[in-house]
Coordinates of C-alpha atoms in Angstrom, one line a residue:
X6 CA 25.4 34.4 -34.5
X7 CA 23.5 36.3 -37.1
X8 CA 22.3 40.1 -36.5
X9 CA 18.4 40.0 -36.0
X10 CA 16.5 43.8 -36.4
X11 CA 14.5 44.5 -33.0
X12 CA 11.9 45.5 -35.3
X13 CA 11.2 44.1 -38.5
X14 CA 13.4 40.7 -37.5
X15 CA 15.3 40.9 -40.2
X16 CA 18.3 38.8 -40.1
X17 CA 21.8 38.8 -41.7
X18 CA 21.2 35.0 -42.9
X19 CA 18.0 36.3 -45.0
X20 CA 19.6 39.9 -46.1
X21 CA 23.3 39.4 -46.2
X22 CA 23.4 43.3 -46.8
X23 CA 21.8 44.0 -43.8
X24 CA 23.1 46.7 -42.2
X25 CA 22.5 47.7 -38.3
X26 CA 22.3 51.1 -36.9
X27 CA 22.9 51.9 -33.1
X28 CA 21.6 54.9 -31.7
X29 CA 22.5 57.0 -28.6
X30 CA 20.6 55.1 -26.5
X31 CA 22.1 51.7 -27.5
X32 CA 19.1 50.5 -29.3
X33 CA 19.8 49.1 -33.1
X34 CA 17.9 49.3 -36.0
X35 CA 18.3 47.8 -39.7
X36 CA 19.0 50.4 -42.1
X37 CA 15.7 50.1 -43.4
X38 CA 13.7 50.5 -40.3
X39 CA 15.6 53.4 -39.5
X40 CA 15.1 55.3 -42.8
X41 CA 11.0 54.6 -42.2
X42 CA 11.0 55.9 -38.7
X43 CA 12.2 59.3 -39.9
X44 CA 9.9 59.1 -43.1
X45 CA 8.3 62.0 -41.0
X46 CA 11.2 64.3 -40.3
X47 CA 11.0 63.3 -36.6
X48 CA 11.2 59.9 -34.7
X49 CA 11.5 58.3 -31.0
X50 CA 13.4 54.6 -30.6
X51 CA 10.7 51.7 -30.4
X52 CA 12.6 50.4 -27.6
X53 CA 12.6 53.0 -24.7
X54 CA 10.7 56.0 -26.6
X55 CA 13.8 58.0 -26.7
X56 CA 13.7 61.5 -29.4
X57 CA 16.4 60.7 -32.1
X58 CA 17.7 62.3 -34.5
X59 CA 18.8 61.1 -37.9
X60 CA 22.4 62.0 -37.8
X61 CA 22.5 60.1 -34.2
X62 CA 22.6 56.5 -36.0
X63 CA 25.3 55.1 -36.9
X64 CA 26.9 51.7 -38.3
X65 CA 26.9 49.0 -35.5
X66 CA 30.4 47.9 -35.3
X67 CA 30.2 45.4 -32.5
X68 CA 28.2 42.5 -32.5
X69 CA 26.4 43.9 -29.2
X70 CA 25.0 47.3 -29.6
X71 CA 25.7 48.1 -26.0
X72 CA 29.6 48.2 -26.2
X73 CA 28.6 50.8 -29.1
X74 CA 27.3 53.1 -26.3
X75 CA 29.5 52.5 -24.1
X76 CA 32.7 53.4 -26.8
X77 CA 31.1 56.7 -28.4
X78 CA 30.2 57.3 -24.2
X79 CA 33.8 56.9 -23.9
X80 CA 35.1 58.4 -26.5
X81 CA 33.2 61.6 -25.7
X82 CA 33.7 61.7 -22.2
X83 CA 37.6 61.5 -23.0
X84 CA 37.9 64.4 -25.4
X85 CA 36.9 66.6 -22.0
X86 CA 38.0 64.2 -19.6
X87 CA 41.9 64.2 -20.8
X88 CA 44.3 64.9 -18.0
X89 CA 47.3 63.3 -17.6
X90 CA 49.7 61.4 -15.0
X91 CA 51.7 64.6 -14.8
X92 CA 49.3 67.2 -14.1
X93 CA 48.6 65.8 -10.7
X94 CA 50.6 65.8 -7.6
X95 CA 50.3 62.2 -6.9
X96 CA 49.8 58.9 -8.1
X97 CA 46.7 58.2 -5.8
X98 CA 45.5 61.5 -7.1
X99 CA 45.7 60.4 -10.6
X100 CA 44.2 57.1 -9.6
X101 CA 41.3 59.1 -8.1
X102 CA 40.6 60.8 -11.2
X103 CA 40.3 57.8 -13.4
X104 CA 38.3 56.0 -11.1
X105 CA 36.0 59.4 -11.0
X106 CA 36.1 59.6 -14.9
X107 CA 35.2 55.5 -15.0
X108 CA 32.5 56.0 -12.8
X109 CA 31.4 58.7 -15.4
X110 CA 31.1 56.3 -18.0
X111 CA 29.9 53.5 -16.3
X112 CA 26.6 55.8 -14.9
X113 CA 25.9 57.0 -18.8
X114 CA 26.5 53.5 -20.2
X115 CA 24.0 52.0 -17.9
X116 CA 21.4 55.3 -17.0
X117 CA 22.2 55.2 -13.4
X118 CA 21.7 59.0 -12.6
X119 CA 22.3 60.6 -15.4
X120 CA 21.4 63.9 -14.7
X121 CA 23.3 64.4 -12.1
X122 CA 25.9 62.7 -13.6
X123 CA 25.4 65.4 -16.6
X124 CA 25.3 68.1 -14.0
X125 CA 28.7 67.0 -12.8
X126 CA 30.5 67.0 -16.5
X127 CA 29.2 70.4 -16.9
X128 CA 30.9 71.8 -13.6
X129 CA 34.3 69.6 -14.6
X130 CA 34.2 71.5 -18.3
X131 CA 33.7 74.9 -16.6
X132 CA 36.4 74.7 -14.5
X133 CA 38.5 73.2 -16.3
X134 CA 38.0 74.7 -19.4
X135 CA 41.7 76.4 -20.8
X136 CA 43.3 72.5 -19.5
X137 CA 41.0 70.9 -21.8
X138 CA 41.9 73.2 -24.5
X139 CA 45.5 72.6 -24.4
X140 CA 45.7 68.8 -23.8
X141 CA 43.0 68.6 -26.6
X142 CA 46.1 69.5 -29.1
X143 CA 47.7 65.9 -28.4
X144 CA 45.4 63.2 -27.9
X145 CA 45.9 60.9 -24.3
X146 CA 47.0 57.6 -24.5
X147 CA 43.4 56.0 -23.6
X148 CA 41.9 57.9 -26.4
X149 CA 44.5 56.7 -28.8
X150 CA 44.2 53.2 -27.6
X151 CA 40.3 54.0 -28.1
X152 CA 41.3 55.1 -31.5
X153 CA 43.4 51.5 -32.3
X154 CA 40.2 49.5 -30.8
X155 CA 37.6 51.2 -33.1
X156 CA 40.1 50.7 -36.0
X157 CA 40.6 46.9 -35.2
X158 CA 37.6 46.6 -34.7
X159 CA 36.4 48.4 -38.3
X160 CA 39.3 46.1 -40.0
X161 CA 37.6 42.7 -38.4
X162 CA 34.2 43.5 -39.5
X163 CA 35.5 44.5 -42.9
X164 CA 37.0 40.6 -43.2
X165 CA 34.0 38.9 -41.8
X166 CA 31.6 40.6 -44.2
X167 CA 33.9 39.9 -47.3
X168 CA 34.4 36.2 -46.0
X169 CA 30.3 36.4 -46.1
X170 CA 29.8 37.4 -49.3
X171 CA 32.9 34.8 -50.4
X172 CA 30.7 31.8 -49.0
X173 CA 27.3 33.4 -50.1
X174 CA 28.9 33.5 -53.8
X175 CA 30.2 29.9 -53.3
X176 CA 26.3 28.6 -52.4
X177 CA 25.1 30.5 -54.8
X178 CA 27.6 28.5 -57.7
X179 CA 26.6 25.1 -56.1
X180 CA 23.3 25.5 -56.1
X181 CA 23.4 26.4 -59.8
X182 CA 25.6 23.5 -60.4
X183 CA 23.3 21.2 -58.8
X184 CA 20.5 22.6 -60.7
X185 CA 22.6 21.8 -64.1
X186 CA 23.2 18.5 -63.1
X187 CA 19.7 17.7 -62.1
X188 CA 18.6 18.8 -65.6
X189 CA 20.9 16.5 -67.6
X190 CA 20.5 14.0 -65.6
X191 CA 17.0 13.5 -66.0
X192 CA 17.5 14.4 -69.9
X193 CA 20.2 12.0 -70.6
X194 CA 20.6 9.7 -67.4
X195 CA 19.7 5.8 -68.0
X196 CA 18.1 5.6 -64.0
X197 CA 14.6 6.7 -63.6
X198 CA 13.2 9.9 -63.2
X199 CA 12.5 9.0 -59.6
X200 CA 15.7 7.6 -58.5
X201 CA 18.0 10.9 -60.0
X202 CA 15.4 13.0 -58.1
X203 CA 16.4 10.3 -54.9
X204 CA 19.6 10.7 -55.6
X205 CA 19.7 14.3 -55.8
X206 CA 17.8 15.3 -52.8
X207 CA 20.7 13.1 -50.8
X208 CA 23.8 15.1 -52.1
X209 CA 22.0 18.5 -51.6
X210 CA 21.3 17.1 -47.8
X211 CA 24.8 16.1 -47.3
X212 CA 26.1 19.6 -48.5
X213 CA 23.9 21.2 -45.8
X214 CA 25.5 19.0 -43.5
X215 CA 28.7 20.4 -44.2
X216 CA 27.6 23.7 -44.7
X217 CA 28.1 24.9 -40.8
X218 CA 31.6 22.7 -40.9
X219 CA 32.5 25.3 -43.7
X220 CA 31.2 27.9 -42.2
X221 CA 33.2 27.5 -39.0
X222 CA 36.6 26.2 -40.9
X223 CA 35.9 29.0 -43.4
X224 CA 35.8 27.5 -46.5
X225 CA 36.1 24.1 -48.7
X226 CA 38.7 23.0 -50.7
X227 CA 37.6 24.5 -54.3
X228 CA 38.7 27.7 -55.9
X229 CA 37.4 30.1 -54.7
X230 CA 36.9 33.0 -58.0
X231 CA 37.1 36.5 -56.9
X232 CA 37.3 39.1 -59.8
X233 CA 40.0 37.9 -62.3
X234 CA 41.9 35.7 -60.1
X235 CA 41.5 32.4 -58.1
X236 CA 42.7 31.6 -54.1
X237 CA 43.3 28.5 -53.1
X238 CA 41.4 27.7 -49.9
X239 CA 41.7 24.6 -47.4
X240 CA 39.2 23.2 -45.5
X241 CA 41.1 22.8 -41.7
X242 CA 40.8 19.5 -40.5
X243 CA 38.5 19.0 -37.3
X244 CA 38.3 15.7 -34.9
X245 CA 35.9 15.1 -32.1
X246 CA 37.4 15.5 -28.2
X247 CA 37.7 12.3 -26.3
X248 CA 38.1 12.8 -22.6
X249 CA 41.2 10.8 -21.5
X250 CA 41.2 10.5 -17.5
X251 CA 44.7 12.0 -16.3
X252 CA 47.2 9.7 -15.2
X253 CA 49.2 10.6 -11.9
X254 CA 52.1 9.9 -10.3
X255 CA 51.9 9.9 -7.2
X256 CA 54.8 7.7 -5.7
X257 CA 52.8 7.3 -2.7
X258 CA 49.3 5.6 -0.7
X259 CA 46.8 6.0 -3.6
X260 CA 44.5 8.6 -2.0
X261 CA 40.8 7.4 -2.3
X262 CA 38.4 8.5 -4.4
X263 CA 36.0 11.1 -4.3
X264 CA 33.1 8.4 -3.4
X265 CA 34.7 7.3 -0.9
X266 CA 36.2 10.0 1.0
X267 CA 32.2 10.7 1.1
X268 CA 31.8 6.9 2.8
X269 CA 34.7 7.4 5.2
X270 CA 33.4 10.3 6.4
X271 CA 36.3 12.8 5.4
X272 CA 34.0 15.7 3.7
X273 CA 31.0 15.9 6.9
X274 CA 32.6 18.3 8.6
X275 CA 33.8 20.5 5.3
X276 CA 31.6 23.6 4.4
X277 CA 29.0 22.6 1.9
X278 CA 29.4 24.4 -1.2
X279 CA 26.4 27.0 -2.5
X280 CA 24.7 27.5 -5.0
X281 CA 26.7 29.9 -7.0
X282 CA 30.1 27.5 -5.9
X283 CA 28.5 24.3 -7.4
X284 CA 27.1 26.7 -10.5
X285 CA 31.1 27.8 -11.0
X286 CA 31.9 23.9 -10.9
X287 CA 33.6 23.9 -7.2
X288 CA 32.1 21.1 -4.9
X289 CA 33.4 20.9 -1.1
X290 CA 35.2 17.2 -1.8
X291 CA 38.0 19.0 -3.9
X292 CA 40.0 20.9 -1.1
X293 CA 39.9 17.3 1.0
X294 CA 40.7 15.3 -2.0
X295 CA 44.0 17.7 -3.1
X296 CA 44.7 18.0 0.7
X297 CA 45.3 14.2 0.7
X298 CA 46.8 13.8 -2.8
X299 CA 49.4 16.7 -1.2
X300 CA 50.0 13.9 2.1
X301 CA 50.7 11.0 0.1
X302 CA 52.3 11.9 -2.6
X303 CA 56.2 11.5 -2.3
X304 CA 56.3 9.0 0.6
X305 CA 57.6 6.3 -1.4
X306 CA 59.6 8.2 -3.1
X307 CA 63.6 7.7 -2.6
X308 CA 66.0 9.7 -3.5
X309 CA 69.4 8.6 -5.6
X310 CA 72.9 9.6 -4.2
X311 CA 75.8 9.5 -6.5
X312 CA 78.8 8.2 -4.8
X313 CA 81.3 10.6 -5.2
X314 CA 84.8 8.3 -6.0
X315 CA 87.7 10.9 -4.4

């Protein structure tokens, strides 16, 4: 899915170099927008009129900007927040705490009372004050495994850019070579003028066909040139599903199908199924259907007995 600027609509597709900026709020902004908006010294986001600050923004590194709030929430809360298993008495004590310190990040994440939720973190770090100074000195495991997300996360983006600028350079090369071809062609080709042009327009429309094939596989099977060397890269192949009905054993009375348990009669006195059921794919005629598949199956079956010759 490409990245699309709140404001000027900018999208990765048109600017490949795009870059988005969160803020504290969750908001994004292109890099571009965001250096206008402080053209003043000053700013507010366009979204919820929030005061910002320049050194608030920073690069987007998921693809939705609220998981960005949530992590720096997170990641702030936990530098105070940083108690361990052993500093309790208990284990429903500990338990307590993270579900309080959840809670915490849930209410900033989503702006569901924040001030008092402020108020709260500001008693916590009073009190608490010469433990947070000493467990600062070795990190918790949750802000470590914080740490490895952010990382990952950096190391992910940092492939899918390069892989974007890979297939960017490869349309850029074919639409050159297409423009080449074109040209001799029509200088030195025996067909008409007309008919290369015919020709032409079909193998550029074909390409674009396959574009969002390559795009998905990653790349086609040419070399693709980066710097002095070459890669060798394969397109993967890709067939179409067919549904195939399952086949089941059921060494017993075949049970009858779902139309007809409806004829018989065996689903009008089953709980209908609502909305949200039928929306999750459940419909009341499965619980009777496996309920008789479960009766039947096996009845026929018989079991073999090896004769044991003493």
């Amino acid at each position: 899915m490409d990245a699309v600027c709140p404001r000027c609509k900018t999208t990765s597709y048109r600017n490949p170099s795009m870059k988005l900026m969160v803020n504290v709020c969750g908001h994004n902004l292109c890099e571009s927008c965001v250096e206008m908006l402080f053209v003043k010294g000053s700013g507010s986001c366009p979204e919820c009129n929030i005061p910002l600050r320049r050194t608030n923004f920073r690069l987007q590194l998921f693809e939705d900007a609220t998981i960005d709030k949530e992590v720096d929430i997170r990641r702030r809360i936990l530098r105070d927040f940083n108690k361990r298993e052993e500093d309790f008495g208990s284990l429903r004590d500990y338990n307590n705490y993270l579900e309080m310190v959840e809670d915490i990040i849930f209410n900033l994440s989503n702006n569901i009372d924040v001030t008092e939720t402020n108020r709260k973190i500001q008693v916590y770090k009073e009190v608490n004050k010469e433990q947070i100074l000493r467990n600062r000195i070795k990190p918790s495991r949750e802000a470590l495994e914080l740490e490895d997300l952010i990382s990952e996360e950096k190391k992910i983006r940092g492939e899918s850019i390069k892989q974007e600028q890979i297939l960017e350079n490869i349309e850029k090369t074919n639409k050159i070579r297409n423009q080449e071809k074109l040209i001799d062609d029509l200088m030195f080709g025996e067909e008409s003028a007309q008919q290369i042009v015919e020709q032409h327009r079909e193998q550029v429309e074909q390409e674009e066909k396959n574009k969002s094939v390559f795009s998905h596989a990653g790349f086609d099977n040419k070399l693709v040139s980066e710097g002095n060397h070459h890669q060798k890269v394969n397109l993967l192949p890709d067939t179409p599903f067919t549904y195939q009905e399952l086949n089941m054993e059921y060494m017993g009375p075949m049970p009858p199908s779902p139309q007809a348990m409806e004829d018989i009669g065996y689903t009008k006195n089953m709980i209908v199924a609502n909305t949200s059921e039928r929306a999750g794919g459940y419909v009341e005629g499965i619980g009777c259907m496996r309920a008789l598949q479960e009766a039947m199956m096996g009845l026929y079956y018989t079991p073999v007995v090896e004769h044991v010759v003493e």
